[in-house]
Short mmCIF file of C-alpha atoms and ligand atoms in Angstrom, two decimals:
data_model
loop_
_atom_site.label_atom_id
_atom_site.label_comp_id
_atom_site.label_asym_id
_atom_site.label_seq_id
_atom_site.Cartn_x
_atom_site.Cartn_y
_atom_site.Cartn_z
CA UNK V 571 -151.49 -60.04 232.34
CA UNK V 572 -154.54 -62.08 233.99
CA UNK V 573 -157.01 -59.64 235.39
CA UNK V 574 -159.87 -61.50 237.53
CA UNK V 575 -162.59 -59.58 239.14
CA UNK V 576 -164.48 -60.79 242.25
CA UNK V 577 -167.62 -58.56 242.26
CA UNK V 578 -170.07 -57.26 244.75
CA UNK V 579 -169.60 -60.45 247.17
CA UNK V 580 -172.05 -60.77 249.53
CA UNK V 581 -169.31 -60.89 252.59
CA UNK V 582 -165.19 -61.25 252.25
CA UNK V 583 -163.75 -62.07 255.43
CA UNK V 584 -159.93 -60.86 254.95
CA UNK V 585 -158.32 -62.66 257.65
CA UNK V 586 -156.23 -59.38 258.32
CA UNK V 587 -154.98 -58.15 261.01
CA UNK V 588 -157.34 -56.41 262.22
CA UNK V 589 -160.13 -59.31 260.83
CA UNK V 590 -161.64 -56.96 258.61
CA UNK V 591 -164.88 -58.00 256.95
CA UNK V 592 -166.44 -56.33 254.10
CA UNK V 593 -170.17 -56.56 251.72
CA UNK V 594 -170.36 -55.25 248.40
CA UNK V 595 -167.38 -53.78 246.43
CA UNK V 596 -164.52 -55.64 244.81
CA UNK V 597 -161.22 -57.81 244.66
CA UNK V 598 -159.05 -57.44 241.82
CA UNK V 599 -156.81 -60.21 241.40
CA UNK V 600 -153.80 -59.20 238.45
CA UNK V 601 -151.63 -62.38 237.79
CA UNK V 602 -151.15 -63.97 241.14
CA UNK V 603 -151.34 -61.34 243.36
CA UNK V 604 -154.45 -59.54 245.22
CA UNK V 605 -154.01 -56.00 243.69
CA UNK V 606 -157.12 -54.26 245.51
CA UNK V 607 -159.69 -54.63 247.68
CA UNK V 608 -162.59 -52.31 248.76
CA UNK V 609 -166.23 -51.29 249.40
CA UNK V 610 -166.73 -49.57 245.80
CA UNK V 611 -167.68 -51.18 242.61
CA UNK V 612 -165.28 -51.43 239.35
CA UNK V 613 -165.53 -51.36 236.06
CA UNK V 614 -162.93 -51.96 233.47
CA UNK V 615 -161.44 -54.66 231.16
CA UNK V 616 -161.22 -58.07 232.99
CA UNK V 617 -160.52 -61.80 231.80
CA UNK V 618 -163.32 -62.94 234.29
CA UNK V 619 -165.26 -61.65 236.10
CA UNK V 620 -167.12 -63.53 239.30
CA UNK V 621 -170.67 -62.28 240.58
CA UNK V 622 -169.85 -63.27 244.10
CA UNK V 623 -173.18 -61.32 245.47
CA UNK V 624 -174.33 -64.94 246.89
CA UNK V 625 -170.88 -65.92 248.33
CA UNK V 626 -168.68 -65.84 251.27
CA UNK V 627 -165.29 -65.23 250.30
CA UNK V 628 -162.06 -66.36 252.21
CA UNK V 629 -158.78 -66.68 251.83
CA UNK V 630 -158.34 -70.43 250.93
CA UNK V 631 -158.16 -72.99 253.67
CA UNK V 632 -154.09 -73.94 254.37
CA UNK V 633 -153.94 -77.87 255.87
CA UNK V 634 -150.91 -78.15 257.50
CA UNK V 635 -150.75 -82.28 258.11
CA UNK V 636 -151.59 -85.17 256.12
CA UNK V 637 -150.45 -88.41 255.15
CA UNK V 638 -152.24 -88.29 251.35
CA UNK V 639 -151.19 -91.91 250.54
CA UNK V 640 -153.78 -92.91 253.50
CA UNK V 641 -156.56 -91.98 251.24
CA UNK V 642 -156.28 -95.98 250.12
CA UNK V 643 -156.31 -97.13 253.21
CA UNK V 644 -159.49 -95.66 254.81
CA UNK V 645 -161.96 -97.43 257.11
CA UNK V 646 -160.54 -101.12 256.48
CA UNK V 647 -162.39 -102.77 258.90
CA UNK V 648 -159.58 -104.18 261.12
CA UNK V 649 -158.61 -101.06 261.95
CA UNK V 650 -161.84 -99.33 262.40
CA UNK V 651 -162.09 -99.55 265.92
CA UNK V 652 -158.43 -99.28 267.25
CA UNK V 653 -156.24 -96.80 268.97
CA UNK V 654 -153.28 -95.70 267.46
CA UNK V 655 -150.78 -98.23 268.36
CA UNK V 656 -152.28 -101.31 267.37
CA UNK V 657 -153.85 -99.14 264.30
CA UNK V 658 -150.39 -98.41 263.19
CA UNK V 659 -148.79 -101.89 263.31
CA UNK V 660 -151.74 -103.19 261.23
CA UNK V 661 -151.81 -100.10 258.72
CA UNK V 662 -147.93 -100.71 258.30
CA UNK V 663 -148.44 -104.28 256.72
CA UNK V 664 -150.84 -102.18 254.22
CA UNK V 665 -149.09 -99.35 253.19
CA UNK V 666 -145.83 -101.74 252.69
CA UNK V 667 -147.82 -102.45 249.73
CA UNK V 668 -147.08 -98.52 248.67
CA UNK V 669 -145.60 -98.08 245.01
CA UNK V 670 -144.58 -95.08 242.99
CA UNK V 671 -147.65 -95.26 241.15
CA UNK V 672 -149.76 -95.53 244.63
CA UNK V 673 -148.03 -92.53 246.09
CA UNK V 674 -148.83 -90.30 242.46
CA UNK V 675 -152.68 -91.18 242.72
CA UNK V 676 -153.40 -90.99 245.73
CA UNK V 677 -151.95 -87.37 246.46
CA UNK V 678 -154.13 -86.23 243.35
CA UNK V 679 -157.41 -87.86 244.86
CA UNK V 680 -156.31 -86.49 248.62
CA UNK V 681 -155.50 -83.09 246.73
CA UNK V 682 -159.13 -82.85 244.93
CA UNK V 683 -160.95 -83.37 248.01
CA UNK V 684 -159.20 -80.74 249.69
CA UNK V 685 -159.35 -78.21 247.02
CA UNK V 686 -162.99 -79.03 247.13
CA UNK V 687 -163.23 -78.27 250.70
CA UNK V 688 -161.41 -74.62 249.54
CA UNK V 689 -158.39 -75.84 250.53
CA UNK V 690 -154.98 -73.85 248.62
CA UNK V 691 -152.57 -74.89 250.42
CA UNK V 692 -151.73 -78.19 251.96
CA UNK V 693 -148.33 -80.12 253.41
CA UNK V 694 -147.82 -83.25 253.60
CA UNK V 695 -146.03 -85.80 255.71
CA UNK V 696 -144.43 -89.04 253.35
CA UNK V 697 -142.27 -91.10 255.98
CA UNK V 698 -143.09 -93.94 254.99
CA UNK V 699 -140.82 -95.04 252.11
CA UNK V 700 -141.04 -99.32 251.21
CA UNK V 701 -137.81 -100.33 249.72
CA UNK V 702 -139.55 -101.92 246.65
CA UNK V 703 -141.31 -98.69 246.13
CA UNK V 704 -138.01 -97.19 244.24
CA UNK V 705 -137.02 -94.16 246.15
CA UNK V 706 -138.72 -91.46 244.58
CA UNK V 707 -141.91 -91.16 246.23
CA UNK V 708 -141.85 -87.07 247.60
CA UNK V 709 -141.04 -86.65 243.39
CA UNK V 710 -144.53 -88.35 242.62
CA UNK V 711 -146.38 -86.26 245.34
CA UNK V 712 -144.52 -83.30 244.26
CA UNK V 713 -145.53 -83.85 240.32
CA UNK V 714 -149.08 -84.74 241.30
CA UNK V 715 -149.96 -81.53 243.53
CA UNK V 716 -148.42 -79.30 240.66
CA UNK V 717 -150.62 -81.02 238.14
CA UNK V 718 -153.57 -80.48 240.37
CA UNK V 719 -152.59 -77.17 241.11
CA UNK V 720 -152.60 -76.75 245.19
CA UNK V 721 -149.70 -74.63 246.60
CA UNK V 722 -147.70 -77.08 248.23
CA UNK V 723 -145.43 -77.63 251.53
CA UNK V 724 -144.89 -81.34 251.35
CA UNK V 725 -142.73 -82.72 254.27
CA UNK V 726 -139.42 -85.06 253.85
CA UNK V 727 -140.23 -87.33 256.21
CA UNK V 728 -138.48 -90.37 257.58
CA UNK V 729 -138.49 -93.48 260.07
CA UNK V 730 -134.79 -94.56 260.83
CA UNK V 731 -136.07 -97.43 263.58
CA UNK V 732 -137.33 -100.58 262.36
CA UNK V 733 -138.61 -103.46 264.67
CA UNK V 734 -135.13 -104.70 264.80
CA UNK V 735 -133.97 -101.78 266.11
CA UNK V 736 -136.70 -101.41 269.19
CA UNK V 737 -139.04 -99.16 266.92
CA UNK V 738 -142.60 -99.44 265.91
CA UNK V 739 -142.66 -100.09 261.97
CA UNK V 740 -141.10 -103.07 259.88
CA UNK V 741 -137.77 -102.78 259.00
CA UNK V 742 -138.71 -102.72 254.93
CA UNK V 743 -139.72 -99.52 255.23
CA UNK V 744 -137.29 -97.45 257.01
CA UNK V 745 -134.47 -96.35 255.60
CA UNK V 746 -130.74 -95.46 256.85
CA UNK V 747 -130.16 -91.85 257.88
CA UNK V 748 -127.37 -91.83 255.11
CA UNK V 749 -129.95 -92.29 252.66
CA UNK V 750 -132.14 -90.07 254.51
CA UNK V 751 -129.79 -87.01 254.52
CA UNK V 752 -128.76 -87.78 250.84
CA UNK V 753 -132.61 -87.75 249.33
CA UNK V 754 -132.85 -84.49 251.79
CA UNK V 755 -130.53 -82.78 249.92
CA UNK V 756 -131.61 -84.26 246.37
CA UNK V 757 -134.75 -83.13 247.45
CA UNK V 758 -134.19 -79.69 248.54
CA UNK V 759 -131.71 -78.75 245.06
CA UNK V 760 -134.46 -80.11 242.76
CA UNK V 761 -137.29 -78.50 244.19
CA UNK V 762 -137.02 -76.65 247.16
CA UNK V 763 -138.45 -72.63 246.66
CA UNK V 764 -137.80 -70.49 249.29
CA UNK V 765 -139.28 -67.15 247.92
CA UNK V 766 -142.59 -65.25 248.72
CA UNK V 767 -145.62 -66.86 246.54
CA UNK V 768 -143.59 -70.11 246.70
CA UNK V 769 -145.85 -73.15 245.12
CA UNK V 770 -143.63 -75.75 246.21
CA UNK V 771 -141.71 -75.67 249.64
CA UNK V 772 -139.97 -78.68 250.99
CA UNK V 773 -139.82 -78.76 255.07
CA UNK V 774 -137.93 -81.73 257.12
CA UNK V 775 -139.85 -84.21 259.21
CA UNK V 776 -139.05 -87.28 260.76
CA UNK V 777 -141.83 -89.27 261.49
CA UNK V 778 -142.11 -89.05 265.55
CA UNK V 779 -139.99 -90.28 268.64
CA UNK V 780 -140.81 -93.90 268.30
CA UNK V 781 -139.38 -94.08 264.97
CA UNK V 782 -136.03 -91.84 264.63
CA UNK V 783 -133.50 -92.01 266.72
CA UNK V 784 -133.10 -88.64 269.13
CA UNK V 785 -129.70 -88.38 267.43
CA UNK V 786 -130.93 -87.94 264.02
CA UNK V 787 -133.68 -85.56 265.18
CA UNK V 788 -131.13 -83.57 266.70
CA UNK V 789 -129.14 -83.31 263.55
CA UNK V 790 -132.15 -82.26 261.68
CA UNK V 791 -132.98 -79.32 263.57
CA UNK V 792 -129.84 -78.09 263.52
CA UNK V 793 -129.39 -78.70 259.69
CA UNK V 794 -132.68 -76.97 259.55
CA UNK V 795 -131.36 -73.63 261.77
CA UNK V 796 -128.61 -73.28 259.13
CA UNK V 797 -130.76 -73.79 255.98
CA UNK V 798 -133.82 -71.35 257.27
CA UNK V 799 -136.06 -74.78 257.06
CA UNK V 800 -139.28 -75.50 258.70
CA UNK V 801 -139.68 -78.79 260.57
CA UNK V 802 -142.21 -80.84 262.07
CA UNK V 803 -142.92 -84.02 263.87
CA UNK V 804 -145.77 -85.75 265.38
CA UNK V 805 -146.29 -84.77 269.03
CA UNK V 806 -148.35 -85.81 272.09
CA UNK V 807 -151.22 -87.60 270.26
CA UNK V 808 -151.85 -90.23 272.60
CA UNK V 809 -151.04 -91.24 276.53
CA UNK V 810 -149.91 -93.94 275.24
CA UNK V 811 -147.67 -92.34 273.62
CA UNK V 812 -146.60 -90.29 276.74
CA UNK V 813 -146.14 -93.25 278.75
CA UNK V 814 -143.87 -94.89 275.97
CA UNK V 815 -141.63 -91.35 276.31
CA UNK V 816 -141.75 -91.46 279.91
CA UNK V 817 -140.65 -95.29 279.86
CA UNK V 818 -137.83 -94.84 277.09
CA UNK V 819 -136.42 -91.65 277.75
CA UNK V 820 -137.60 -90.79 280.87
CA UNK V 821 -139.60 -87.45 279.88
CA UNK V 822 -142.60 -86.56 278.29
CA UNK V 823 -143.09 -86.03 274.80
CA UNK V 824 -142.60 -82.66 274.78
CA UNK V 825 -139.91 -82.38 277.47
CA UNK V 826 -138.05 -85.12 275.03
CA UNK V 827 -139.04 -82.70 272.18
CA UNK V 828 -137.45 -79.94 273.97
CA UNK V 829 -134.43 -81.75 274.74
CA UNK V 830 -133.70 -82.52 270.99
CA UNK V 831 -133.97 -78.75 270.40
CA UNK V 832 -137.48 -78.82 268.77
CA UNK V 833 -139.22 -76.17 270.52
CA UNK V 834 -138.16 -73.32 267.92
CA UNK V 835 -139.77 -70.68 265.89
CA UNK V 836 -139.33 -72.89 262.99
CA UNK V 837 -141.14 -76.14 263.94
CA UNK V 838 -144.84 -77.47 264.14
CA UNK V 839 -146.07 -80.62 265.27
CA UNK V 840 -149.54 -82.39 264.71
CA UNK V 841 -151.58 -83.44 267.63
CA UNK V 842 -150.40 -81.77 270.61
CA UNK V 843 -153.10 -82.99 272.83
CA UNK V 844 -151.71 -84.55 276.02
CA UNK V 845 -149.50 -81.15 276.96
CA UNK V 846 -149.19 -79.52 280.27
CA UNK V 847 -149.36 -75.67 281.40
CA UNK V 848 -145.64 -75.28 281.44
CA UNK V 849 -145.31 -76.94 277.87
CA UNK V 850 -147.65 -75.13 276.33
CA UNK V 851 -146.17 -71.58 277.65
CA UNK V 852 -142.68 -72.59 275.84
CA UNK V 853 -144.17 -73.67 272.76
CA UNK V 854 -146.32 -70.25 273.13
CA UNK V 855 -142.76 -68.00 274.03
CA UNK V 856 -140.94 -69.43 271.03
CA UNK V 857 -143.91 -69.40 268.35
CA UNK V 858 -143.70 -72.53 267.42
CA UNK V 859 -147.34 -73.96 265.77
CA UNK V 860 -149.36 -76.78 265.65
CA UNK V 861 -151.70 -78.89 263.67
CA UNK V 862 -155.24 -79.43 265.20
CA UNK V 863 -156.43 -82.97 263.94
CA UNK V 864 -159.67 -82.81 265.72
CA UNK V 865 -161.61 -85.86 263.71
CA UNK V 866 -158.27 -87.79 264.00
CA UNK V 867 -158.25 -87.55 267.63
CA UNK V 868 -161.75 -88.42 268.33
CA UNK V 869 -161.58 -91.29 265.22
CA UNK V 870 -158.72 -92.89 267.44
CA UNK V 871 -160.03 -91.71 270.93
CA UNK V 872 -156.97 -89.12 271.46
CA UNK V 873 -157.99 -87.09 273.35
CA UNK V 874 -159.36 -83.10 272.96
CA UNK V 875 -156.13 -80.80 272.23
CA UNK V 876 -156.08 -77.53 274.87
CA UNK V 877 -156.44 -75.07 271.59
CA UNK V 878 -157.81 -72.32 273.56
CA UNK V 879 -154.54 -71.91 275.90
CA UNK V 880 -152.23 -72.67 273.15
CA UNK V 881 -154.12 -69.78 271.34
CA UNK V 882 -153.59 -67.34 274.32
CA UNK V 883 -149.91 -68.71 275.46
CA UNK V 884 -148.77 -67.76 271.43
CA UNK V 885 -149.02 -71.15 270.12
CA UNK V 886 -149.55 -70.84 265.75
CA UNK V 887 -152.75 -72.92 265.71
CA UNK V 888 -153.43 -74.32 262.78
CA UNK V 889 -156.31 -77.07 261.65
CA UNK V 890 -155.73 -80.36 259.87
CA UNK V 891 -157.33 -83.09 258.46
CA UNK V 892 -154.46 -85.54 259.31
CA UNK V 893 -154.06 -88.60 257.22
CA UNK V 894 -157.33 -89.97 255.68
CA UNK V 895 -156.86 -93.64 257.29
CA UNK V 896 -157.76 -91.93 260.67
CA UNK V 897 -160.39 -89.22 259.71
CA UNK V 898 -161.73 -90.20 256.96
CA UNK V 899 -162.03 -87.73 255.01
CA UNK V 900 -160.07 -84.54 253.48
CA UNK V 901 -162.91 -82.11 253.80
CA UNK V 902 -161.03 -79.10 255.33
CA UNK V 903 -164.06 -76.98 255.68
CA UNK V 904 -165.64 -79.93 257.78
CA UNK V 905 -162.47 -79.99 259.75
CA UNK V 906 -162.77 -76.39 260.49
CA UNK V 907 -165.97 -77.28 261.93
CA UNK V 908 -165.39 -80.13 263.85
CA UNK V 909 -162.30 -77.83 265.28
CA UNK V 910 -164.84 -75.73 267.13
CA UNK V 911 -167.43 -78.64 268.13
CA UNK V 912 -164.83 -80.21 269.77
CA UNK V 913 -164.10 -77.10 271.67
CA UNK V 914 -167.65 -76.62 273.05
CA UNK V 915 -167.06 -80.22 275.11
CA UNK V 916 -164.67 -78.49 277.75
CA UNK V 917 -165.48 -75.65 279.89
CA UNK V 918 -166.61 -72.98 278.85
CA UNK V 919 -164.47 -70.50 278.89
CA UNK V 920 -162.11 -72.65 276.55
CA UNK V 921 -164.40 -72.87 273.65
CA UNK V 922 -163.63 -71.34 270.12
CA UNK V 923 -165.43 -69.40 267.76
CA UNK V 924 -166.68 -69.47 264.08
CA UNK V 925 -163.96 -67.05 263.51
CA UNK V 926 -161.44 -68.50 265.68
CA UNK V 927 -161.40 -71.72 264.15
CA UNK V 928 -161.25 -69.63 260.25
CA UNK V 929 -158.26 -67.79 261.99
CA UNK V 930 -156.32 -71.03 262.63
CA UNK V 931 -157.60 -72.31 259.15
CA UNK V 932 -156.28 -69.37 257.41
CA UNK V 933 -153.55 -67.05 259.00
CA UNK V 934 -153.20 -70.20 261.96
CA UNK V 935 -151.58 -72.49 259.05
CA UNK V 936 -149.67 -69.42 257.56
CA UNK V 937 -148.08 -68.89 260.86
CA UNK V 938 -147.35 -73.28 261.63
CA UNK V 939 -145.75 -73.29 257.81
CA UNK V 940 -143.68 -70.25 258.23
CA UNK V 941 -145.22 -68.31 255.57
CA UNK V 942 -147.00 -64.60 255.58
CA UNK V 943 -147.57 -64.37 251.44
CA UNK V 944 -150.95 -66.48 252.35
CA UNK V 945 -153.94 -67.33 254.48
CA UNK V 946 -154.82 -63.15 254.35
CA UNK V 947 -156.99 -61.46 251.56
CA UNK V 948 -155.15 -58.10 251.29
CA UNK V 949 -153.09 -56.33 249.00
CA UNK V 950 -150.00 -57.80 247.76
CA UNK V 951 -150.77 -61.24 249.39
CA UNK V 952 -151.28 -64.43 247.05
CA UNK V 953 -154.45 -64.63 245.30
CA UNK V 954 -155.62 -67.94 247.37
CA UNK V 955 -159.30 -67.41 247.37
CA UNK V 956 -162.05 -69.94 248.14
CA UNK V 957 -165.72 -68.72 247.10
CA UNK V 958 -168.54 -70.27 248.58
CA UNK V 959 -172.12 -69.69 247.63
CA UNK V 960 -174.44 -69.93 250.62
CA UNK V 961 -178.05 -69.98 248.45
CA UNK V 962 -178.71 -73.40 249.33
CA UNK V 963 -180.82 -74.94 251.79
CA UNK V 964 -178.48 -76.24 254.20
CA UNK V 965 -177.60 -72.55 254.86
CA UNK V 966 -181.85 -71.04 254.89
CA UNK V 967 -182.09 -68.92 257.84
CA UNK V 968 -178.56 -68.28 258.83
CA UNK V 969 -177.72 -65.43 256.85
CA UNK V 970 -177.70 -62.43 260.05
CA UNK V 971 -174.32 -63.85 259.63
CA UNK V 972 -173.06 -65.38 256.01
CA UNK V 973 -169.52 -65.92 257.35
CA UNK V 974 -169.87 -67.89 260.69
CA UNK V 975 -173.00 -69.92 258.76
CA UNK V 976 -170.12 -71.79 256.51
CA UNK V 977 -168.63 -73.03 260.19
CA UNK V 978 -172.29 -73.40 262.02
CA UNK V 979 -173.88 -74.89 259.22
CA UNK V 980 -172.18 -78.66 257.75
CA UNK V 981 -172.13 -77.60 254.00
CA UNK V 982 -173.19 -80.45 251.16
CA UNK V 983 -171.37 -79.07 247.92
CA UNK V 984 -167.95 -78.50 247.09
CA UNK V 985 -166.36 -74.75 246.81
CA UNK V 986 -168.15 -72.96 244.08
CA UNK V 987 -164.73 -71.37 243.16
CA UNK V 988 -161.43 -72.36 243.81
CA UNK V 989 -158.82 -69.22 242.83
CA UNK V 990 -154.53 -70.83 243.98
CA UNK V 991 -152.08 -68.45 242.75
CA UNK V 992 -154.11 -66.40 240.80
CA UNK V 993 -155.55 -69.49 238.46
CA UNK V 994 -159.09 -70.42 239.20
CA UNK V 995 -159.02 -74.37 239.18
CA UNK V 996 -162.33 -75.03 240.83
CA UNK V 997 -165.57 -73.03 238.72
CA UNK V 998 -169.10 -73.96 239.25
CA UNK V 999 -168.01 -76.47 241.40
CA UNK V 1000 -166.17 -78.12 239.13
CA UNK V 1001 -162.43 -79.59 239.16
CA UNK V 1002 -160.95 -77.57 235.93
CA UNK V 1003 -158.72 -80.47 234.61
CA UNK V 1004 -158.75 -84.02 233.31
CA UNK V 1005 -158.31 -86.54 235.90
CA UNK V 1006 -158.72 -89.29 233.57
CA UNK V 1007 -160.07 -92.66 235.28
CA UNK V 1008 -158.65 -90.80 239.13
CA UNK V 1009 -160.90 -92.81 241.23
CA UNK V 1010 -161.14 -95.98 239.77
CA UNK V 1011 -157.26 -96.40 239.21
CA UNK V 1012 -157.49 -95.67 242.97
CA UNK V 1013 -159.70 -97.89 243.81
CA UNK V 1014 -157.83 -100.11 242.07
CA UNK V 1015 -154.78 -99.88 243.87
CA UNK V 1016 -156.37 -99.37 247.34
CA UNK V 1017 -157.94 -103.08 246.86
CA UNK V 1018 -154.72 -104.55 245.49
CA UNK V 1019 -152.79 -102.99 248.63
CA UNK V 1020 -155.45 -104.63 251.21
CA UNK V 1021 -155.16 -108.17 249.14
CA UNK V 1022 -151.40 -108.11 249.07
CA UNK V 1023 -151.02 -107.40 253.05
CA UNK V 1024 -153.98 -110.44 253.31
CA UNK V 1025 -151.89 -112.43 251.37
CA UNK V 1026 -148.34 -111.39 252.97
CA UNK V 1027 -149.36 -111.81 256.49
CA UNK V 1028 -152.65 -114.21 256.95
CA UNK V 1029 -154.34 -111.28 258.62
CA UNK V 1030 -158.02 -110.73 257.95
CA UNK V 1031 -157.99 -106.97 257.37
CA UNK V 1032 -161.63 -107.38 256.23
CA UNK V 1033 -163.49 -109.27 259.24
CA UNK V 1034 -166.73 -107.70 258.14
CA UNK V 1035 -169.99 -108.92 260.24
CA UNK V 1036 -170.89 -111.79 258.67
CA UNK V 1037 -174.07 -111.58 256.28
CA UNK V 1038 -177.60 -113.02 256.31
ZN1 ZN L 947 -150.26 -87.68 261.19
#
């Protein structure tokens, strides 16, 4: 048995019920479960033990949307400066580009920067599948976020409505809803674990109204009713979005949503930022969640998502980094930050707390992923535990309150320890693992991907200013 001692931490916040903080005393940790916790100090026999008299300690950060492939498409100039439509059509010609190899790398670089944020657990959303990409894409993600460690909810996703068809992306990378429904089920025998302390858990998510048909969104929340699935979608991002909804189907997003039999216990969307008073109380009655994408939605001028009254209607908030070709990065902790910024631009009474925004990062994503074996430091829960030390200079002078100084503050080093599933993988803020030649094969691909599209479609993706 693995015995791993967390000792004498300056503050654990436990994210319990009754958000219980503690100084001093201990966390045992025995295999991959969190087997005490309290104010006294033990001794004993231990395979590690961590002087955490310096640190905050958390329950590690859950991210419950992401597109990891986008981490080789960030910031390409084009793009830089559009809203999501026209971002979208251009991004598509890139990530047509996506191969087997592209998907594998780039969910181990997305993965590393989020475990270096103290992130544990992340989903992910893969709709996107290029017919000369071979058709095992979710298998590479899958393989690369158990070799990296991170507990993992990735998402089937899927786009059944080409441009052909009256939908938004090309037609060479959507795929039939037979094919759809059969990789589903391929998906789901091969890897799908539905029991507490689960590292990999598949949910079901087509990509978003203007790319599935409402038929086959129908079908795959009923499929996921009788299967005890989670699903999730994109929702509400944009009003241009909204106005596409109300032009197409004749209701808003959510009403449209709603009509498909998505506003259930078991779904959560990202975005949900354009929603009224009356949507937000049925998304709050049935307990559905949501992903908060804050950076996302000011990177493509969204729009500021009504947290606060989702928060008090019911709503499972959760926070996000979203795809890394409209943040740009996968820093959760920054997210978490940027989640209550954001906040303090509306009226007062709607802003959110340090320990608000650490409740949505934390038992928030639990909650949106269906899951209550993480996102809590208490007995019996999964040992998911990121350790930050806050000696440093970017924290001098906040310490009348260690744990809100990790959101106040904007921290400059990784996690100093990074404990998913019992198994510390991050020590001395260090990745424990070979990741061989990670970035540059990334790089590699990223600028092969950009050339390709150049080349395919006589676009100028890179219309930099022009140099003196
Ligand atoms: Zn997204």
């Amino acid at each position: 048995m693995s015995k791993i001692l967390i000792h004498n931490p300056l503050r654990i916040a436990t994210m319990n019920d009754a958000q219980k903080e503690l100084s001093g005393g201990h966390l045992l940790i025995e295999n991959d479960i969190i087997t005490s916790i309290g104010p006294e100090e033990i001794t004993g026999n231990f395979d590690k033990i961590i002087d955490a008299s310096d640190m905050v300690v958390l329950p590690g950060f859950i991210n419950t949307h992401h597109h990891l492939y986008q981490s080789l498409t960030r910031n390409i100039p084009l793009m830089q400066d559009q809203p999501l439509f026209n971002w979208l059509t251009n991004h598509y010609e890139v990530w047509r580009e996506l191969t087997e190899e592209a998907i594998s790398i780039s969910a181990k670089t997305g993965i590393l920067e989020l475990m270096l944020s103290g992130t544990t657990t992340t989903s992910d959303h893969l709709y996107l599948f290029p017919h000369k990409a071979g058709t095992e894409l979710i298998d590479r993600e899958i393989e690369a976020a158990k070799e990296m460690g991170i507990r993992f909810q990735p998402t089937r996703g899927s786009m059944s409505l080409g441009k052909s068809a009256g939908g938004l992306p090309p037609d060479d990378v959507v795929q039939t809803e037979e094919i759809i429904v059969a990789d589903t089920n391929r998906l789901l025998g091969k890897y799908h674990d539905d029991s507490p302390g689960a590292m990999t858990r598949l949910s079901l998510a087509p990509c978003s109204p203007f790319s599935v048909t409402g038929e086959s969104m129908k079908r795959t929340a009923e499929f996921a009713r009788a299967n005890n699935l989670m699903i999730h979608t994109h929702l509400a991002e944009t009003i241009d979005e909204e106005n596409f909804c109300l032009e197409k189907f004749g209701h808003r997003p959510a009403a449209y949503l709603d009509s498909l039999g998505w506003i259930v216990g078991n779904a959560w969307v990202a975005h949900a930022v354009h929603l009224s008073d009356d949507e937000i109380s049925r998304m709050g009655n049935c307990g559905m969640g949501i992903s908060h994408c804050p950076s996302s939605n000011m990177r493509l001028g969204s729009g500021i998502a009504r947290i606060k009254e989702m928060l008090q209607a019911g709503v499972s908030a959760s926070i996000a980094v979203d795809g890394s070709a409209s943040n740009d990065s996968g820093n959760m902790l920054a997210e978490i930050r940027q989640a209550m910024l954001i906040s303090r631009l509306r009226e007062e009474h709607h802003w959110l707390s340090a320990r608000e925004v650490l409740w949505m990062a934390t038992r928030g994503g639990a909650a949106a992923l269906g899951r209550n074996d993480i996102g809590e430091l208490s007995v019996g829960k999964q040992a998911d535990i990121a350790l930050f030390d806050i000696d440093s200079v970017e924290y001098a002078g906040s310490k009348s309150d260690p744990v809100a100084a990790l959101i106040f503050n904007q921290r400059m080093s990784p996690v100093d320890h990074l404990i998913v599933n019992g198994k510390i993988r991050i020590e001395n803020k260090q990745f424990k693992g070979d990741l061989g030649n990670l970035l540059k094969d990334h790089n590699r691909i990223s600028n092969d991907m950009i050339s390709q599209a150049q080349k395919n479609t006589g676009i100028d993706f890179l219309n930099l200013p022009s140099e003196f």
